[in-house]
PDB file of C-alpha atoms in Angstrom:
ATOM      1  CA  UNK N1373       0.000   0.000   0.000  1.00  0.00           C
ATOM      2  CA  UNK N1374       1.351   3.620  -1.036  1.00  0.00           C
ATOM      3  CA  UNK N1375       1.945   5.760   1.664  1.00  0.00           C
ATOM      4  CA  UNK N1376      -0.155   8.971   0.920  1.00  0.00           C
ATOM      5  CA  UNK N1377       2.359  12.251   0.575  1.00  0.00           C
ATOM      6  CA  UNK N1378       2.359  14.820   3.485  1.00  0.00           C
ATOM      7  CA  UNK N1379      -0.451  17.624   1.979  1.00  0.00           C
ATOM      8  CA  UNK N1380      -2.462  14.640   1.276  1.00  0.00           C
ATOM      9  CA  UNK N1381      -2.261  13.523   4.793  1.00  0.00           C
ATOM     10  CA  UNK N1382      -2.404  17.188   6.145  1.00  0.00           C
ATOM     11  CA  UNK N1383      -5.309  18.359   3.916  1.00  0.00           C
ATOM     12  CA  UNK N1384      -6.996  14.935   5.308  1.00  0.00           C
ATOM     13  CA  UNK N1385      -6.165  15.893   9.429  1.00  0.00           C
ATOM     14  CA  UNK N1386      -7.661  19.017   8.328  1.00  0.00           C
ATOM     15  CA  UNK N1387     -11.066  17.984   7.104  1.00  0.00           C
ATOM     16  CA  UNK N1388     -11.565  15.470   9.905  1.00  0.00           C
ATOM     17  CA  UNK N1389     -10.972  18.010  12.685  1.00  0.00           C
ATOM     18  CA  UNK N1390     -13.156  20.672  11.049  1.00  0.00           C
ATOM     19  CA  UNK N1391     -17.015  21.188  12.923  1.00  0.00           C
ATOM     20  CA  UNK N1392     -17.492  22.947   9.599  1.00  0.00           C
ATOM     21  CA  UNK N1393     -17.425  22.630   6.367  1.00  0.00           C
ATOM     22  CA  UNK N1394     -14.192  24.371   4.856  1.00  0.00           C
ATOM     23  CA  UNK N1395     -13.543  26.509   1.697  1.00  0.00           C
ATOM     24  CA  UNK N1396     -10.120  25.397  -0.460  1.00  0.00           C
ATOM     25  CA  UNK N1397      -8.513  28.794   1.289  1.00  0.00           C
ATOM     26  CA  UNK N1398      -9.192  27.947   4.589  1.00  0.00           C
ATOM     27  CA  UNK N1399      -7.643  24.512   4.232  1.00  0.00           C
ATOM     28  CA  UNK N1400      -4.763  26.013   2.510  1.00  0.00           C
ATOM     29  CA  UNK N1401      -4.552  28.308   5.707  1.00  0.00           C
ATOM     30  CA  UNK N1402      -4.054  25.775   8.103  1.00  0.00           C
ATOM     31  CA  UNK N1403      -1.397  23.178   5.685  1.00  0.00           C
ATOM     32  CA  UNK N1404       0.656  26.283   4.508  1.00  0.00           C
ATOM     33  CA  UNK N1405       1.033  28.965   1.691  1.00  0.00           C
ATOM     34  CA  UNK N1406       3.249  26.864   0.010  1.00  0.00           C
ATOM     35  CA  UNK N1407       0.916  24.650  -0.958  1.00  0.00           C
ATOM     36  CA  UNK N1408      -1.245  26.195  -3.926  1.00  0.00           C
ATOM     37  CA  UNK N1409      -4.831  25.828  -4.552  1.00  0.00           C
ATOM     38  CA  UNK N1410      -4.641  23.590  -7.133  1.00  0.00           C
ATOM     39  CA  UNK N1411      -2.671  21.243  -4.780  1.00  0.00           C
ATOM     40  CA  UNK N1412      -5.272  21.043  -2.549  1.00  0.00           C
ATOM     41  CA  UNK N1413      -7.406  19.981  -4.847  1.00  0.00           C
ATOM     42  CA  UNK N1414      -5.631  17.505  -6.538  1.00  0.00           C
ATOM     43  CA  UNK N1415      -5.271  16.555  -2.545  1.00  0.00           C
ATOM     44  CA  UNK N1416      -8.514  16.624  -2.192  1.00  0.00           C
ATOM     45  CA  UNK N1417      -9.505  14.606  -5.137  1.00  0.00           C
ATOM     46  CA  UNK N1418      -7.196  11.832  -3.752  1.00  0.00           C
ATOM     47  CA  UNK N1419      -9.114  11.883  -0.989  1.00  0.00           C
ATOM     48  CA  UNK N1420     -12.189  11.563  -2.489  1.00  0.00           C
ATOM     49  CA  UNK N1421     -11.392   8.681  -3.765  1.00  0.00           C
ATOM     50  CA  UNK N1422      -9.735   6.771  -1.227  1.00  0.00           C
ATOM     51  CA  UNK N1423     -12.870   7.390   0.738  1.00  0.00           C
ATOM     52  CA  UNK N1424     -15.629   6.259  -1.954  1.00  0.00           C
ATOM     53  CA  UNK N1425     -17.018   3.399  -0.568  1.00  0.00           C
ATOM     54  CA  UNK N1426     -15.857   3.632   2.759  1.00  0.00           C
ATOM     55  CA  UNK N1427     -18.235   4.555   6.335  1.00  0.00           C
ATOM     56  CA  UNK N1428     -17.585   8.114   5.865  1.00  0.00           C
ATOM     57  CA  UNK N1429     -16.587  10.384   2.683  1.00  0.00           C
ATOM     58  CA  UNK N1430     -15.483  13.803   1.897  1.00  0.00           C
ATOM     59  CA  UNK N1431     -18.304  15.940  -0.042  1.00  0.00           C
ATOM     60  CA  UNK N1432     -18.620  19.009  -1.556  1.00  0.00           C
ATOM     61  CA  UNK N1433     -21.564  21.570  -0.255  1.00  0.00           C
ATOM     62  CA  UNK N1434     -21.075  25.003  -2.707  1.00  0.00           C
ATOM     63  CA  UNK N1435     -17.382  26.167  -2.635  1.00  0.00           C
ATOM     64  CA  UNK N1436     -16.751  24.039   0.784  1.00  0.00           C
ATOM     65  CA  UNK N1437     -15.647  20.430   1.472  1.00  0.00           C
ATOM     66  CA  UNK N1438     -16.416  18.520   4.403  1.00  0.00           C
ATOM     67  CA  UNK N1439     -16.282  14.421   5.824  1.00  0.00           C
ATOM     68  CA  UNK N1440     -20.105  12.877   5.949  1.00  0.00           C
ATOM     69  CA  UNK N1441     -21.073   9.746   7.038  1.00  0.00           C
ATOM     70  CA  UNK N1442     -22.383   7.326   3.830  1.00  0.00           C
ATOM     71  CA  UNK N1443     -25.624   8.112   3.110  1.00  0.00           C
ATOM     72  CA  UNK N1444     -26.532   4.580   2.760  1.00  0.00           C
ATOM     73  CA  UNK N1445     -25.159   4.011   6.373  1.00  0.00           C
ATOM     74  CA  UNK N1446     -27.460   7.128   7.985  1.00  0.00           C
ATOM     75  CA  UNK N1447     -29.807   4.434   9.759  1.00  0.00           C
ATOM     76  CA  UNK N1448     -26.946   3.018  11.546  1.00  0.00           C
ATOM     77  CA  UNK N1449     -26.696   6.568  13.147  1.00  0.00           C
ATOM     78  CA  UNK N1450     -29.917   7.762  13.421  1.00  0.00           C
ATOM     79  CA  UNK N1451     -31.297   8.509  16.671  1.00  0.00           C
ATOM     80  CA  UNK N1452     -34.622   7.853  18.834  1.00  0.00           C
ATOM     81  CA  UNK N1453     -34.886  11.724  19.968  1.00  0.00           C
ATOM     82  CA  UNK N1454     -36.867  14.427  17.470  1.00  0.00           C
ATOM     83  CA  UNK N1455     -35.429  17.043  15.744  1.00  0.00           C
ATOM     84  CA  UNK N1456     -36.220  20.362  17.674  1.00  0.00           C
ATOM     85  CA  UNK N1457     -36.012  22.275  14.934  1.00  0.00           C
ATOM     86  CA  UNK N1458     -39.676  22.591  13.466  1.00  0.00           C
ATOM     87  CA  UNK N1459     -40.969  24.824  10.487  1.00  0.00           C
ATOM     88  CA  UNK N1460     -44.480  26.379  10.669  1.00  0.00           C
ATOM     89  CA  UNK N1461     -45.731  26.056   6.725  1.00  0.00           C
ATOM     90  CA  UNK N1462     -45.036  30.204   6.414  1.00  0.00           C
ATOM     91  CA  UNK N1463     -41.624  29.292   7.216  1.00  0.00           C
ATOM     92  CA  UNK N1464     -41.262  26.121   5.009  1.00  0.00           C
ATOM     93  CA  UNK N1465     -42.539  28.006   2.156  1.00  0.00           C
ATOM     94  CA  UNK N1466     -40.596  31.393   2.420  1.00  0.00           C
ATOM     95  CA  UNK N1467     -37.219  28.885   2.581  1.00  0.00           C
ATOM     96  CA  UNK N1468     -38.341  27.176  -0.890  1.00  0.00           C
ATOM     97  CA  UNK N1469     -39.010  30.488  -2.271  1.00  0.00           C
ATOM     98  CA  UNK N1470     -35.640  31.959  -1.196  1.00  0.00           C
ATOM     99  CA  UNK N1471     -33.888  28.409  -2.467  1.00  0.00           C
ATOM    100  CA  UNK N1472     -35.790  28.471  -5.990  1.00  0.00           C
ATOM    101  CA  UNK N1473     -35.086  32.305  -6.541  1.00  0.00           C
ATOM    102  CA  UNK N1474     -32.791  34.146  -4.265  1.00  0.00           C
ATOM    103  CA  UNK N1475     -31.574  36.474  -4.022  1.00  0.00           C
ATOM    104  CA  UNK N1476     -34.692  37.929  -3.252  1.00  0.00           C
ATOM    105  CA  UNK N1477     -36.020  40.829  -0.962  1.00  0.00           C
ATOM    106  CA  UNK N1478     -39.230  40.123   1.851  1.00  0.00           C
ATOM    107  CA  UNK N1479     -41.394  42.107  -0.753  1.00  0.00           C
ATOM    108  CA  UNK N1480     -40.658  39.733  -3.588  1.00  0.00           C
ATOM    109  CA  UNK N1481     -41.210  36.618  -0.954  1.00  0.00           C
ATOM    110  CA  UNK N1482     -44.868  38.082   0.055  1.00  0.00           C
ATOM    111  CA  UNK N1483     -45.643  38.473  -3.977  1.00  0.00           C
ATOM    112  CA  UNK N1484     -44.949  35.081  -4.355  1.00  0.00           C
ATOM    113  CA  UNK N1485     -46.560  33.588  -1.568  1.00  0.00           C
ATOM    114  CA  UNK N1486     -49.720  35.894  -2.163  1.00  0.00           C
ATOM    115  CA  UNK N1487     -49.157  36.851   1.832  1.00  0.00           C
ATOM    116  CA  UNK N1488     -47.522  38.642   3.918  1.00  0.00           C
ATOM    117  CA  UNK N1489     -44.330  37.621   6.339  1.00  0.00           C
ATOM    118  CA  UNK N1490     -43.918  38.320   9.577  1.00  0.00           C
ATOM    119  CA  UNK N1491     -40.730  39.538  10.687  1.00  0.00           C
ATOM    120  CA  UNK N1492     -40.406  36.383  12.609  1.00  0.00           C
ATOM    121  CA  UNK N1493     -40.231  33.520   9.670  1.00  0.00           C
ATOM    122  CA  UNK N1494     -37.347  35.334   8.548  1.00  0.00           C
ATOM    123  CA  UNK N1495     -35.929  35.569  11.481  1.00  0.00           C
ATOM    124  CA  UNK N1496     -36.702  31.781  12.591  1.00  0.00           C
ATOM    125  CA  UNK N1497     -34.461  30.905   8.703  1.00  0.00           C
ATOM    126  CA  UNK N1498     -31.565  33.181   9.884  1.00  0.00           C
ATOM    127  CA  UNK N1499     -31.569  31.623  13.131  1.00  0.00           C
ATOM    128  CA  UNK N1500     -31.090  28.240  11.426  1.00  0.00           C
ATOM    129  CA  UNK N1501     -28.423  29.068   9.876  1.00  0.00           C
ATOM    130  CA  UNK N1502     -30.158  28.209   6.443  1.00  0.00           C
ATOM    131  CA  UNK N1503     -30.366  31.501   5.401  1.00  0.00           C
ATOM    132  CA  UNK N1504     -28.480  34.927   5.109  1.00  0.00           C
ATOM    133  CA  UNK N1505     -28.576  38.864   4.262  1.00  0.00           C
ATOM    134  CA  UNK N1506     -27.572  39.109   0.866  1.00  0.00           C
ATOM    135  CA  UNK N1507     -26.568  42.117   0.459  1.00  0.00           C
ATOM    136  CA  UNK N1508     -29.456  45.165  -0.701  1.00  0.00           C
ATOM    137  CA  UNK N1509     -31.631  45.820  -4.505  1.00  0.00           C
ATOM    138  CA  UNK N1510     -30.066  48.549  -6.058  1.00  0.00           C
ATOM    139  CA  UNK N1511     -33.631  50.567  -6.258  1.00  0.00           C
ATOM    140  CA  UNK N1512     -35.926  53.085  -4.241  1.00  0.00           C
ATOM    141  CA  UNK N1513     -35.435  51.896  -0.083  1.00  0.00           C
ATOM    142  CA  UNK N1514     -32.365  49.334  -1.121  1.00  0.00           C
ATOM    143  CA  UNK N1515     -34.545  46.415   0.217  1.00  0.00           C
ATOM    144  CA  UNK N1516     -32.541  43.639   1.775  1.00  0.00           C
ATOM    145  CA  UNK N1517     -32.069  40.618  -0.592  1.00  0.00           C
ATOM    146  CA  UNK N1518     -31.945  36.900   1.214  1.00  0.00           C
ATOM    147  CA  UNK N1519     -30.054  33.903   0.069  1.00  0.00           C
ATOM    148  CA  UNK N1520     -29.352  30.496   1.305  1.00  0.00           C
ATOM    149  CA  UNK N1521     -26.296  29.822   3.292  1.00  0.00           C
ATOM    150  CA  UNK N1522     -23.690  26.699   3.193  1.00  0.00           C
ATOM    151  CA  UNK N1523     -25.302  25.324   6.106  1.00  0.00           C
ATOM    152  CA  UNK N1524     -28.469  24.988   3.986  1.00  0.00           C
ATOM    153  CA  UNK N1525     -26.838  22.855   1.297  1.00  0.00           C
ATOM    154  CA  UNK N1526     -25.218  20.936   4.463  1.00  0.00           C
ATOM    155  CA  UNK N1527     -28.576  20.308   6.018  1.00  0.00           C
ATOM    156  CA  UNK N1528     -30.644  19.046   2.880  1.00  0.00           C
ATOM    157  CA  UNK N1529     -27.742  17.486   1.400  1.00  0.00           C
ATOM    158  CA  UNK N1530     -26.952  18.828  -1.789  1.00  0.00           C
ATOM    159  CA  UNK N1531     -23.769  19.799  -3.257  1.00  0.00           C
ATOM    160  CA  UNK N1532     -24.871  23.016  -5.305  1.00  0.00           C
ATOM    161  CA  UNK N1533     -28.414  25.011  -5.592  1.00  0.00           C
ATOM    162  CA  UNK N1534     -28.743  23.247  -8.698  1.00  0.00           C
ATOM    163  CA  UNK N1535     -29.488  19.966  -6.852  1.00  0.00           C
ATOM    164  CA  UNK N1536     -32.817  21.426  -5.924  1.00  0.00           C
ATOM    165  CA  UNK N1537     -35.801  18.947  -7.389  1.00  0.00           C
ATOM    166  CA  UNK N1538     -38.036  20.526 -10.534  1.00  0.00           C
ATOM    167  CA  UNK N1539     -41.585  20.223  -9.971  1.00  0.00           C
ATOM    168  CA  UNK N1540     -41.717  17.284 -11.848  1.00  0.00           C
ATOM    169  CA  UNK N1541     -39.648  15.912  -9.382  1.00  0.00           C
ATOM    170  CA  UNK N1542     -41.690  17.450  -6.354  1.00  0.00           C
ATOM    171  CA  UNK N1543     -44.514  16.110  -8.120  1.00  0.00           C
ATOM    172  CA  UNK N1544     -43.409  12.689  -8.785  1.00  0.00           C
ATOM    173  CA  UNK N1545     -42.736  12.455  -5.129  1.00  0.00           C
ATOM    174  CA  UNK N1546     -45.958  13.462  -3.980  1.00  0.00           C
ATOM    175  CA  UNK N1547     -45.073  16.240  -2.306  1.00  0.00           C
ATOM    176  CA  UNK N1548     -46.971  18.509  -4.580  1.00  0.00           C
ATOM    177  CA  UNK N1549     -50.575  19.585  -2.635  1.00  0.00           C
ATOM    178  CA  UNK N1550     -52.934  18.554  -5.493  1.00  0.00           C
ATOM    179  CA  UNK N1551     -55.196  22.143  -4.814  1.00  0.00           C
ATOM    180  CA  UNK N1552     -51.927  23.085  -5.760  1.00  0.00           C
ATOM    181  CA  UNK N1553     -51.140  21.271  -9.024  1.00  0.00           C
ATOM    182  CA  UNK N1554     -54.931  21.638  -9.894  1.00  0.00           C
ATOM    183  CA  UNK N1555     -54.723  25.374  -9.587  1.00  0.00           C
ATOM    184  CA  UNK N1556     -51.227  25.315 -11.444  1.00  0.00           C
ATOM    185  CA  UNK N1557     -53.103  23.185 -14.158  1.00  0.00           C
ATOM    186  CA  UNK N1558     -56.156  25.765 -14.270  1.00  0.00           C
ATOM    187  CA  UNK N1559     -53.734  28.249 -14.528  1.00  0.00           C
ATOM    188  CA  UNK N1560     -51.754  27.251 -17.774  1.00  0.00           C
ATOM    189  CA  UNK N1561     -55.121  26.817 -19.381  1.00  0.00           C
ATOM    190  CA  UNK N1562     -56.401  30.104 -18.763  1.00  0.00           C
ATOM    191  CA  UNK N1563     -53.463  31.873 -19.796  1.00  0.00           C
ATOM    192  CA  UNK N1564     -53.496  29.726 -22.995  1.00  0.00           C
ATOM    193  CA  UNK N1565     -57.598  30.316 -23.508  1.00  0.00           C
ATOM    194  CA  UNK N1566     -56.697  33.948 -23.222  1.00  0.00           C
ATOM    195  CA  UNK N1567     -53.820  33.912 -25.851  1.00  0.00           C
ATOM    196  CA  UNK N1568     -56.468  32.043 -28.612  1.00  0.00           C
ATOM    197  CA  UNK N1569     -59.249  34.778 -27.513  1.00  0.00           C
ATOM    198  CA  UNK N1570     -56.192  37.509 -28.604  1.00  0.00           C
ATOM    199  CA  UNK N1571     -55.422  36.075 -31.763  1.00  0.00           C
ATOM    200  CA  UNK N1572     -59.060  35.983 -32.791  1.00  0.00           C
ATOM    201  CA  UNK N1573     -59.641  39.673 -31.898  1.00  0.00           C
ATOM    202  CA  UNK N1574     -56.364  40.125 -33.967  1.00  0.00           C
ATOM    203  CA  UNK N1575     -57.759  38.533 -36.713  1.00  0.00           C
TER     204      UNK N1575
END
C-alpha cells in the first residue's frame, strides 16, 4: 500500500478536525502557503477517492468540502430523539421560495406567496443558519435581498443550488398539494384560452 504524501495527509487531518465545512482557502490556511490551490485539490480529489465506498466520505456543499457519514449508512446513526427544529408552513414556504429564486427581498417573498411575512419567519431561517442577508436591490429603499447559506446545502444534502428537485420531481414524489397542481393546471389553461381569444380579436 502507497503511503499517501504529506499535503495529502495534512489536507486529510484538516477535514476530519473541522465542525465545519471548509472553503479550499481555509484549508490552505491551516497546511501552509506553500501549498497552492490547485494542490489542494488535486489533494482533495485523492481523498475523495480513497474514501468512496468507505463509512464516511469527503463531499462538496457550494465552494466548501467537508467528511459525511455514507448516506446509505445514515440508519446506523440515526437517533430515537426528534429534531427540535420545526418549520411552521409560512416558514417552510418562504425557505423554498428563497432556495428556488434568491436572491430575493421580503417584498418579492410576500408576492410570491400571495401573503404577507412576519418579521419572525425570517428571522426563525436566519436563526437556522439556512439563510443569510444578501446584500441590498439597487432601487428606491435598497430592500434587503436573502439567500441560502452553506449550512443549507449541508442540512438538505446537496452539493450546489442546482441539486434542488423541478416540480416534476416534487410532483413525482408526492409532495406537490394537489389544490396546488390543480390550480397550477387551471392556470396554464387560462393563460393559454386567453392567448387564442387575442389572436381571434387580432384577426
Amino acid at each position: 500500500m502507497t503511503r499517501p504524501d504529506t499535503l495529502v495527509r495534512a489536507v486529510e487531518a484538516v477535514l476530519f478536525a473541522a465542525d465545519t465545512p471548509l472553503t479550499l482557502d481555509a484549508i490552505r490556511a491551516h497546511v501552509g502557503a506553500i501549498a497552492t490551490a490547485r494542490d489542494v485539490r488535486a489533494a482533495i480529489e485523492v481523498l475523495v477517492e480513497d474514501y468512496t465506498g468507505r463509512g464516511f466520505n469527503i463531499v462538496r456543499r457550494g465552494d466548501r468540502w467537508q467528511f459525511q457519514t455514507a448516506p446509505d449508512l445514515a440508519h446506523v446513526l440515526r437517533r430515537e430523539s426528534e429534531e427540535p427544529r420545526r418549520l411552521s408552513r409560512a416558514g417552510i414556504e418562504t425557505l423554498a421560495i428563497i432556495a428556488y429564486h434568491e436572491p430575493v427581498t421580503r417584498a418579492e417573498i410576500e408576492a410570491i406567496r400571495g401573503v404577507q411575512i412576519s418579521k419572525g419567519v425570517l428571522d426563525v431561517l436566519m436563526e437556522a443558519d439556512w439563510v443569510r442577508p444578501a446584500g441590498r436591490r439597487e432601487v428606491p429603499g435598497r430592500p434587503l435581498l436573502y439567500a441560502t447559506t452553506a449550512a443549507f446545502l449541508v442540512h438538505f444534502g446537496l452539493k450546489t443550488r442546482r441539486d434542488l428537485p423541478g416540480i416534476d420531481d416534487l410532483r413525482a414524489a408526492g409532495l406537490l398539494d394537489p389544490v396546488d397542481v390543480d390550480v397550477e393546471d387551471r392556470t396554464d389553461r387560462g393563460s393559454h384560452e386567453s392567448t387564442v381569444a387575442k389572436r381571434d380579436d387580432d384577426a
